[in-house]
mmCIF file of C-alpha atoms and ligand atoms in Angstrom:
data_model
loop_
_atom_site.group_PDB
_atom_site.id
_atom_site.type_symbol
_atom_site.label_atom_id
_atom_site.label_comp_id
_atom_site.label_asym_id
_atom_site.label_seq_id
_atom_site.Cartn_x
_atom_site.Cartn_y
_atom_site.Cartn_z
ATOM 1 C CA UNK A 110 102.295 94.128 82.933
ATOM 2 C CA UNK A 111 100.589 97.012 81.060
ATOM 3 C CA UNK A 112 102.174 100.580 80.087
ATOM 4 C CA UNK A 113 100.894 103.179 81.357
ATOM 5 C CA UNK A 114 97.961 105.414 79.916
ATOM 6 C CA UNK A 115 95.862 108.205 80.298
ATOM 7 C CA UNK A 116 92.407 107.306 81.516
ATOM 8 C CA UNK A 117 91.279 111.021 81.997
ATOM 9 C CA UNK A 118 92.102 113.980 79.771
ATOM 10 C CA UNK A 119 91.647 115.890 82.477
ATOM 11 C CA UNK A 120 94.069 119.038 82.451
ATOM 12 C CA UNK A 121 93.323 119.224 86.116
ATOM 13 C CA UNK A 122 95.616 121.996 87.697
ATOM 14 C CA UNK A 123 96.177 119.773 90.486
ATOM 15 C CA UNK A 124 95.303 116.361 90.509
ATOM 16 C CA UNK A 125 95.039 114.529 93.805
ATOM 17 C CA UNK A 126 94.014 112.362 96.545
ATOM 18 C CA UNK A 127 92.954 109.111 94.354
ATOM 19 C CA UNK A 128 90.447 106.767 96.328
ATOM 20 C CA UNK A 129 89.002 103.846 95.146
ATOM 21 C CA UNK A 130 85.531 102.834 96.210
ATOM 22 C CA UNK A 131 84.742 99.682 96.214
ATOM 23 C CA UNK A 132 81.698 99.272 96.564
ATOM 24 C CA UNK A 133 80.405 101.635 93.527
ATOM 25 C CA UNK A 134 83.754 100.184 91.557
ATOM 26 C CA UNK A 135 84.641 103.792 90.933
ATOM 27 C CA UNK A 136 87.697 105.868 91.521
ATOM 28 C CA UNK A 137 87.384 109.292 93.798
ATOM 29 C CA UNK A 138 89.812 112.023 92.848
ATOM 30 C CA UNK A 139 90.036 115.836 92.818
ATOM 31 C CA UNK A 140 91.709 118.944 91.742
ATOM 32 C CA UNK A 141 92.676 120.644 94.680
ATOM 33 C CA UNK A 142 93.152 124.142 92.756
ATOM 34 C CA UNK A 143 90.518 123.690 90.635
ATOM 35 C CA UNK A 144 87.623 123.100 93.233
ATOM 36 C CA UNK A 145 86.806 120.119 91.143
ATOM 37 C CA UNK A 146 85.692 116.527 92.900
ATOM 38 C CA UNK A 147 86.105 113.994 90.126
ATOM 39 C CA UNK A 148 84.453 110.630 89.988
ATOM 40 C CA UNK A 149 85.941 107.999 87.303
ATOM 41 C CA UNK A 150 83.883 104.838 86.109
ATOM 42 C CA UNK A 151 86.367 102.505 84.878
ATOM 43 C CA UNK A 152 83.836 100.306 83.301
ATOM 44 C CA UNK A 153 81.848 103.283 81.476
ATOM 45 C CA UNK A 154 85.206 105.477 80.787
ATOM 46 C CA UNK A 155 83.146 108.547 82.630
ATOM 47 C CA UNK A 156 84.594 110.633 84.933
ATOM 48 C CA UNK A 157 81.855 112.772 86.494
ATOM 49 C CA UNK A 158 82.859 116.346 87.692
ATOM 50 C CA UNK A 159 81.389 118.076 90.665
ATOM 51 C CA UNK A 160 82.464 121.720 91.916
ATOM 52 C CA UNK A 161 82.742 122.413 95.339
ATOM 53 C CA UNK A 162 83.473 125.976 95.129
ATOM 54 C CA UNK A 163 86.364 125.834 97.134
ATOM 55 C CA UNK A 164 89.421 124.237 97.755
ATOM 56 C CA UNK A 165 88.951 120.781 97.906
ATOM 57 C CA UNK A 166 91.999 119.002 100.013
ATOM 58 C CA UNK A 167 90.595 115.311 99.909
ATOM 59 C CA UNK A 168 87.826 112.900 99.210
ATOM 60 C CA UNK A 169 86.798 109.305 100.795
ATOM 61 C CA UNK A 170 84.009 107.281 100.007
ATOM 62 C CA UNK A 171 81.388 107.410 102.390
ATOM 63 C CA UNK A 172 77.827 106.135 101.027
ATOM 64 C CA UNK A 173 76.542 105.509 97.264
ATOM 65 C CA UNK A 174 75.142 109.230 97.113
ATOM 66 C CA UNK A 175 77.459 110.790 99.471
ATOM 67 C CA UNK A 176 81.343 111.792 100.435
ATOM 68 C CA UNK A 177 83.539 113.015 103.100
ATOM 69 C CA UNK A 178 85.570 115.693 101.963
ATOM 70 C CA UNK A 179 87.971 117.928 103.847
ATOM 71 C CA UNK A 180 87.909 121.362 101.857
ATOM 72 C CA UNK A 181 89.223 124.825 102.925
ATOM 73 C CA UNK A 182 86.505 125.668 105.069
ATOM 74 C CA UNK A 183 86.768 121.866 106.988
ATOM 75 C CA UNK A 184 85.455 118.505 107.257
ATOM 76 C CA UNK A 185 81.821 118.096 105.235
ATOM 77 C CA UNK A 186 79.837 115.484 103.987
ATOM 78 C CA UNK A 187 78.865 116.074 100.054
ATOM 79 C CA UNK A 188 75.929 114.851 98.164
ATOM 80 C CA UNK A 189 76.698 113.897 95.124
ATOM 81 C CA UNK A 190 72.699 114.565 93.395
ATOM 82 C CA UNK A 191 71.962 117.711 95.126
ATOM 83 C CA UNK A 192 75.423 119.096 95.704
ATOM 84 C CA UNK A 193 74.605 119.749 99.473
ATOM 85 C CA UNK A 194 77.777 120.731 101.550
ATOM 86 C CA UNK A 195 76.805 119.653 105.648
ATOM 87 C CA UNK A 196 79.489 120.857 107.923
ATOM 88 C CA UNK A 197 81.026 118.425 110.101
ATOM 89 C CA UNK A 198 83.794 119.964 111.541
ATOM 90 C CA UNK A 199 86.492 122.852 110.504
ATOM 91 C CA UNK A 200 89.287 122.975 113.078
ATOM 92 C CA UNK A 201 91.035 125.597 111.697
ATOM 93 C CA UNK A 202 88.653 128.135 111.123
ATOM 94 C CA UNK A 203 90.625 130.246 113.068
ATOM 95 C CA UNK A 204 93.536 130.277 110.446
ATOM 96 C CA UNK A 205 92.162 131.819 106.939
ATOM 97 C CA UNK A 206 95.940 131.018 105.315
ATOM 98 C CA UNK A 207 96.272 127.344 105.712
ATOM 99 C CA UNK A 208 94.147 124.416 103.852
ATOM 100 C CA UNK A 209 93.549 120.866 104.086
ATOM 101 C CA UNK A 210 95.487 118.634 102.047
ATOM 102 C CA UNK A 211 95.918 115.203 101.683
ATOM 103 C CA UNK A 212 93.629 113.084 103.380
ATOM 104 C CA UNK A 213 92.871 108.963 104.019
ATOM 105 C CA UNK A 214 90.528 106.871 106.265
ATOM 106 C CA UNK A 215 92.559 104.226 108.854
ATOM 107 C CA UNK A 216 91.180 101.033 108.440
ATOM 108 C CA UNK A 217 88.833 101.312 111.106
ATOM 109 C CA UNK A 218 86.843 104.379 108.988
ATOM 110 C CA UNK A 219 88.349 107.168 110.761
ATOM 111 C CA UNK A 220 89.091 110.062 108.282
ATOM 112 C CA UNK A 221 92.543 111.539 108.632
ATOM 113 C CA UNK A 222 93.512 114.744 106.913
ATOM 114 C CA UNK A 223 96.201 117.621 106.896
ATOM 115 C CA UNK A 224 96.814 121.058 106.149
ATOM 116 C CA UNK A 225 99.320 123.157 105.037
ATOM 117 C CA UNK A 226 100.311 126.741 104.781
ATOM 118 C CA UNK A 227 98.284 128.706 101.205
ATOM 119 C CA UNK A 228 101.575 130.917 101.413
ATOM 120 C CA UNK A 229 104.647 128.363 101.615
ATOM 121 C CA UNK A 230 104.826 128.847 105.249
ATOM 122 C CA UNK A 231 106.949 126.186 107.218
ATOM 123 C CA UNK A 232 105.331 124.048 110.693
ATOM 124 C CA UNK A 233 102.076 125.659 109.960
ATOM 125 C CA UNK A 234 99.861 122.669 109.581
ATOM 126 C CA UNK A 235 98.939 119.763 111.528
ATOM 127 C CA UNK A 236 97.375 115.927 111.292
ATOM 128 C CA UNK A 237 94.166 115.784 112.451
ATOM 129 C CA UNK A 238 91.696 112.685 112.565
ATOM 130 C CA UNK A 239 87.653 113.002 112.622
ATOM 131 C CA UNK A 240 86.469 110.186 114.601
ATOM 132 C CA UNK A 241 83.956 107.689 114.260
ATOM 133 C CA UNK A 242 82.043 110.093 116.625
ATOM 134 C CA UNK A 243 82.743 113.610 114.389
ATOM 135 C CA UNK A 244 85.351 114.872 117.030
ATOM 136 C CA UNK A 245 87.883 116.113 115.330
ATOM 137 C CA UNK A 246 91.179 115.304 117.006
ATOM 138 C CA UNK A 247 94.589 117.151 116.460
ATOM 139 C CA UNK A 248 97.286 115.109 116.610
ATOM 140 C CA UNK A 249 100.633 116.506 114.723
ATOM 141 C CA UNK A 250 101.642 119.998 115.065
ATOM 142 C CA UNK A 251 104.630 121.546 112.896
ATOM 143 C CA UNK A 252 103.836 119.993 110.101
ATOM 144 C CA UNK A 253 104.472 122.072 106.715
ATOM 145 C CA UNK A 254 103.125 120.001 103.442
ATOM 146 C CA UNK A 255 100.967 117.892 105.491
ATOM 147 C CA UNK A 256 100.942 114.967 102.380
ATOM 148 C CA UNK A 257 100.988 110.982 102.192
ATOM 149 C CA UNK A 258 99.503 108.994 104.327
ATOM 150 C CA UNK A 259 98.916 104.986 105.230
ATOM 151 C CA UNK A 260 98.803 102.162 107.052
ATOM 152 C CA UNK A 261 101.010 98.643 106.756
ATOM 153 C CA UNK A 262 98.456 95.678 106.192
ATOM 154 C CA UNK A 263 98.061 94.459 110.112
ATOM 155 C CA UNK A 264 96.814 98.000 110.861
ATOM 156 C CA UNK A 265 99.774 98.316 113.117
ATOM 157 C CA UNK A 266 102.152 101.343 111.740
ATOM 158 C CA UNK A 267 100.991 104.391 110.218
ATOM 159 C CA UNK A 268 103.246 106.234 107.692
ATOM 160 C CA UNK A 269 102.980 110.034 106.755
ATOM 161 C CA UNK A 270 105.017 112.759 104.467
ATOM 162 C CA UNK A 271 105.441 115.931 105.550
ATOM 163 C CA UNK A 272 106.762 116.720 102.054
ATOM 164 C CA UNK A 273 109.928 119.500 102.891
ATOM 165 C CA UNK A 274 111.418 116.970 104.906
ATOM 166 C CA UNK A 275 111.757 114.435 102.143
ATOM 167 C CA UNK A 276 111.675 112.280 104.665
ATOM 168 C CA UNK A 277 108.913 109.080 105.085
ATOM 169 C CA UNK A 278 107.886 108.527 109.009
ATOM 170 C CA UNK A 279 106.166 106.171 110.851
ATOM 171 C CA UNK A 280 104.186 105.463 113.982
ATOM 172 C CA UNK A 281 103.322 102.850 115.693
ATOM 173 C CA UNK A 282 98.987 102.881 115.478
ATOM 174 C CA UNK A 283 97.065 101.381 117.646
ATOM 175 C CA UNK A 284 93.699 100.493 115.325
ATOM 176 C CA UNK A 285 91.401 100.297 118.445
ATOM 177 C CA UNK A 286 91.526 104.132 119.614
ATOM 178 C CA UNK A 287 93.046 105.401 116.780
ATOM 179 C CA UNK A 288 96.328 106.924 118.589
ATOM 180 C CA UNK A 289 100.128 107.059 117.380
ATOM 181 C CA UNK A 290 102.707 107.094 119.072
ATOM 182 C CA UNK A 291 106.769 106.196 118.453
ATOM 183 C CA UNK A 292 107.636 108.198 115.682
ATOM 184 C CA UNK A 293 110.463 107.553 113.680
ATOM 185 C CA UNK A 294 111.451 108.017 110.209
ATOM 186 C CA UNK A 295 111.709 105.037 107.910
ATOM 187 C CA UNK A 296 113.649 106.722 105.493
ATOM 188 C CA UNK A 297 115.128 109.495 103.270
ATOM 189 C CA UNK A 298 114.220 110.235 100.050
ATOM 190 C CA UNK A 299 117.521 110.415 97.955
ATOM 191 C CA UNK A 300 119.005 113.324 96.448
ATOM 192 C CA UNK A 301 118.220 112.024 92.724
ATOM 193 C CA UNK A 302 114.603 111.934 93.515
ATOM 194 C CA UNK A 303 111.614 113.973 93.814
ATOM 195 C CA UNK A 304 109.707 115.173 96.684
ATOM 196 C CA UNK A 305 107.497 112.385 98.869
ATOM 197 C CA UNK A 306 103.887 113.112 98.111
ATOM 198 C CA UNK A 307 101.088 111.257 98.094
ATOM 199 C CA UNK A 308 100.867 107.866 99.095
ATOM 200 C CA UNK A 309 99.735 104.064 98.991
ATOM 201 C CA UNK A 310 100.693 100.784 100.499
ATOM 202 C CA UNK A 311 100.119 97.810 98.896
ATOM 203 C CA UNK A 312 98.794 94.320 99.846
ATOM 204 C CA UNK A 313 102.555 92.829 101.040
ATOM 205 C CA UNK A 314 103.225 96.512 102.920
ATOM 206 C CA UNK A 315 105.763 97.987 100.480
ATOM 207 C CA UNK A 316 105.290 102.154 100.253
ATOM 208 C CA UNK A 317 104.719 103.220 96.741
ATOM 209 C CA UNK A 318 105.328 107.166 96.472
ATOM 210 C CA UNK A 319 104.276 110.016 93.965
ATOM 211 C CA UNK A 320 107.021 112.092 93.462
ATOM 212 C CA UNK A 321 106.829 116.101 93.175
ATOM 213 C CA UNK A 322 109.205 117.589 90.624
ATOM 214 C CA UNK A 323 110.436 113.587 90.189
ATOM 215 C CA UNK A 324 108.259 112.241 87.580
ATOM 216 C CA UNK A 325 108.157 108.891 88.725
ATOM 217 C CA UNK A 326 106.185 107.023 91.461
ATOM 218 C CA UNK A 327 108.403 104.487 92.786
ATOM 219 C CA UNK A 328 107.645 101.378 94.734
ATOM 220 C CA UNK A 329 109.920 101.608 98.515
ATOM 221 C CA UNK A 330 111.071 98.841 101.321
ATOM 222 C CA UNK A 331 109.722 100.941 104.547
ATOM 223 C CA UNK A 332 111.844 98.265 106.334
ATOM 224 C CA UNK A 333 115.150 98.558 104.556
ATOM 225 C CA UNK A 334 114.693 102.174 102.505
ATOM 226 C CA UNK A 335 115.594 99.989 99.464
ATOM 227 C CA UNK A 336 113.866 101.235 96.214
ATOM 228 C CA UNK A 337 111.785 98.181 94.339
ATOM 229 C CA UNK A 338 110.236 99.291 91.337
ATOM 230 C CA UNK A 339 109.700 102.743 89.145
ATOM 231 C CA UNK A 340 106.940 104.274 87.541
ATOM 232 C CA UNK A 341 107.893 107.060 85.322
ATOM 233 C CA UNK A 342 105.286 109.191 84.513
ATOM 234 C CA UNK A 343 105.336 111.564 81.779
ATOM 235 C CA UNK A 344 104.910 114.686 83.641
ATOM 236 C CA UNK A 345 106.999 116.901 86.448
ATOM 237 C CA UNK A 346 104.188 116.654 89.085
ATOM 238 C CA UNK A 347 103.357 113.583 90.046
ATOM 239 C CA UNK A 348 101.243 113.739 93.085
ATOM 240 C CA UNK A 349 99.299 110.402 94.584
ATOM 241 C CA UNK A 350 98.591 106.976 94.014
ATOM 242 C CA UNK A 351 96.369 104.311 94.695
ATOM 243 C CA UNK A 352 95.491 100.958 93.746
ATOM 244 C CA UNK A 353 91.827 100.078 92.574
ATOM 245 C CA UNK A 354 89.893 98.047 90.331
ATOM 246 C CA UNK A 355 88.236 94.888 90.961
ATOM 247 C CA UNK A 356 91.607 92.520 91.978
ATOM 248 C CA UNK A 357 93.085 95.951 93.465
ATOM 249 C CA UNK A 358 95.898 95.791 91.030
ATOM 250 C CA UNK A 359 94.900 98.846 88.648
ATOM 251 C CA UNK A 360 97.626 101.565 90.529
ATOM 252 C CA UNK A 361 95.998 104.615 89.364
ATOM 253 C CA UNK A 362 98.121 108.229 89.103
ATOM 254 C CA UNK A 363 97.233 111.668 89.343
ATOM 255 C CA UNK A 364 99.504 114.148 88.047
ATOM 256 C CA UNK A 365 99.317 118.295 88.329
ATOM 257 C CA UNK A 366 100.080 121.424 85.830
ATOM 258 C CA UNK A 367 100.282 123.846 88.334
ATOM 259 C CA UNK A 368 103.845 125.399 88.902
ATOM 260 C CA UNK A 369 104.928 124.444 85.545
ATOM 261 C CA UNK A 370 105.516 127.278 82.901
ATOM 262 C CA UNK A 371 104.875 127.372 79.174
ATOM 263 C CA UNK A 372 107.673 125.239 77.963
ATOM 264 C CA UNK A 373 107.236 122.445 80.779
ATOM 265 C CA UNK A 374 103.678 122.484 79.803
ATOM 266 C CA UNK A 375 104.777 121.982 76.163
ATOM 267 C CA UNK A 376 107.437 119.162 76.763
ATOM 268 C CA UNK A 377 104.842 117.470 79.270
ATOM 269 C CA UNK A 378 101.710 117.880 77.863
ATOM 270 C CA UNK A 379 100.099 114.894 79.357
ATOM 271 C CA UNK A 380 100.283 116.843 83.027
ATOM 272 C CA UNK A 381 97.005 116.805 84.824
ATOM 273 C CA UNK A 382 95.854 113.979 83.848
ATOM 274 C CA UNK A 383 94.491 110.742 85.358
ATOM 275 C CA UNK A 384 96.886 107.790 84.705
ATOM 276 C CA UNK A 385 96.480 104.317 84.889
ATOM 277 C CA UNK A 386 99.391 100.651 84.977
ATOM 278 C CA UNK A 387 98.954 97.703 85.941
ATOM 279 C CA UNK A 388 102.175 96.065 87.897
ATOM 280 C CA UNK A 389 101.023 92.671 88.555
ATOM 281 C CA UNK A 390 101.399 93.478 92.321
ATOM 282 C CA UNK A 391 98.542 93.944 94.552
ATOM 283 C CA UNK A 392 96.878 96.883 96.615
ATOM 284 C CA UNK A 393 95.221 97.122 99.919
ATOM 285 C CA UNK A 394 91.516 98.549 99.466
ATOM 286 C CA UNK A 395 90.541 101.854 100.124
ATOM 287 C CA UNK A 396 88.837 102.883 103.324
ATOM 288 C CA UNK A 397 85.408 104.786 103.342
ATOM 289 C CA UNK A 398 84.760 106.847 106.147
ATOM 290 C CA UNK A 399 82.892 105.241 109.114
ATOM 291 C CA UNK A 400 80.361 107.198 111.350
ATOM 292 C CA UNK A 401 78.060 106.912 114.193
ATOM 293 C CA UNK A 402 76.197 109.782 112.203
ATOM 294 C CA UNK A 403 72.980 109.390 109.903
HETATM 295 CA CA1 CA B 97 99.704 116.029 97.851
#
């Protein structure tokens, strides 16, 4: 095992959404406040910076030169060399005070994504999942902090956070039409941790959970609630994981400033950045959206 280290000095105001493409061996990220898609090279030590000019909830890998991205204005595909936004769907254009959040593809390719409430507004938001086809589907109402998301490795339950409730849930996903049903909550988070944010699951289906305000991601039995492992992370707001790298066993950590004051900012100084550990343990791979479109 490794300790954990910075990989990005990236003082991003709020860090998010890690995805690791495969197939470019490079790590998607953004910075949700800051407008900012990020692209990290492991192999180089770059991280590329694109800005969207607004919001930016998501990111999945999609093509060499191009991403799906679900920003404040909706679902779009983004090219990376000219820095074209295409519209592919915005569901909620219809409600200027909410944005999309997190966001992750099943692993069939279809993209789902959240939103949430700009103004702290409970039950605003729902789950919504862009298709194969680019119907847009909604498919959770009431949620506030629409947040983590994933599936266990036979494709068979999906989990998902909606952060206020501390609580994880799951449904039970049927891969071929890409419809849940049986929700139920796994489990809890306890009192002495943070709140459930972003999200991965690894290779032998065990949760592993950022935690807001808990500085820690920590490694969970969805089956028995029972905490495995512990991350700490030197910074309040810790908000998504994934695992990437060649052997998928690089878990890689995003972190945010925003909300802190001056003195948090001075006792955590490292928040923002992109972090990096390697467990021994093993991820599942990342996703990239799947379309019938050119
Ligand atoms: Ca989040």
């Amino acid at each position: 095992m490794q300790s954990l280290k910075v990989v990005v000095h990236a003082n991003a105001t709020l860090g998010e959404g890690p995805s690791w493409d495969a197939n470019y061996n490079r790590l998607l990220w953004v910075d949700i406040e800051g407008h900012l898609l990020h692209i990290y090279y492991p192999d180089s030590g770059n991280d590329v910076v694109y800005n969207i000019g607004q919001l930016i909830g998501a990111v999945v890998p999609y093509r060499e030169e191009e991403v799906i991205v679900a920003l404040f204005e909706g679902f779009h595909k983004y090219h990376l060399s000219t820095g074209e936004l295409t519209l592919i769907s915005n569901p909620e254009q219809d409600i200027p005070n909410n944005r999309f959040n997190d966001g992750k593809c099943d692993p069939s390719g279809r993209f789902w994504a959240g939103t949430m409430s700009l103004k702290g507004q409970a039950d605003c938001g729902s789950l919504y999942c862009l298709d194969h086809d680019l119907s847009v589907r909604k498919i959770v109402e009431n949620v506030s902090t629409s947040n983590g998301l994933g599936w266990s490795p036979d494709g068979t339950i999906m989990y998902f956070i909606d952060t206020p409730t501390r609580q994880v849930d799951a449904f039970d996903y049927d891969l071929a039409t890409g419809t849940i049903r049986n929700r139920r909550t796994v489990f809890t988070m306890p009192e002495d941790a943070g709140y459930p944010d972003g999200m991965t699951v690894d290779a032998e289906g065990m949760l592993w959970i950022a935690e807001w305000n808990g500085g820690r991601v920590a490694r969970w039995n969805p089956y028995t609630g029972q905490l495995l492992n512990v991350v700490s992370v030197p910074s309040g707001h810790v908000t998504s994981c994934v695992f990437g790298g060649k052997d998928l066993e690089d878990l890689y950590i995003t972190t945010a400033c925003v909300g802190m004051n001056a003195e948090g900012l001075k006792a955590q100084p490292l928040s923002g950045n992109l972090f990096r550990i390697r467990m021994g343990i093993k991820g599942q791979p990342t996703h990239p959206y799947k379309s019938l479109m050119n």
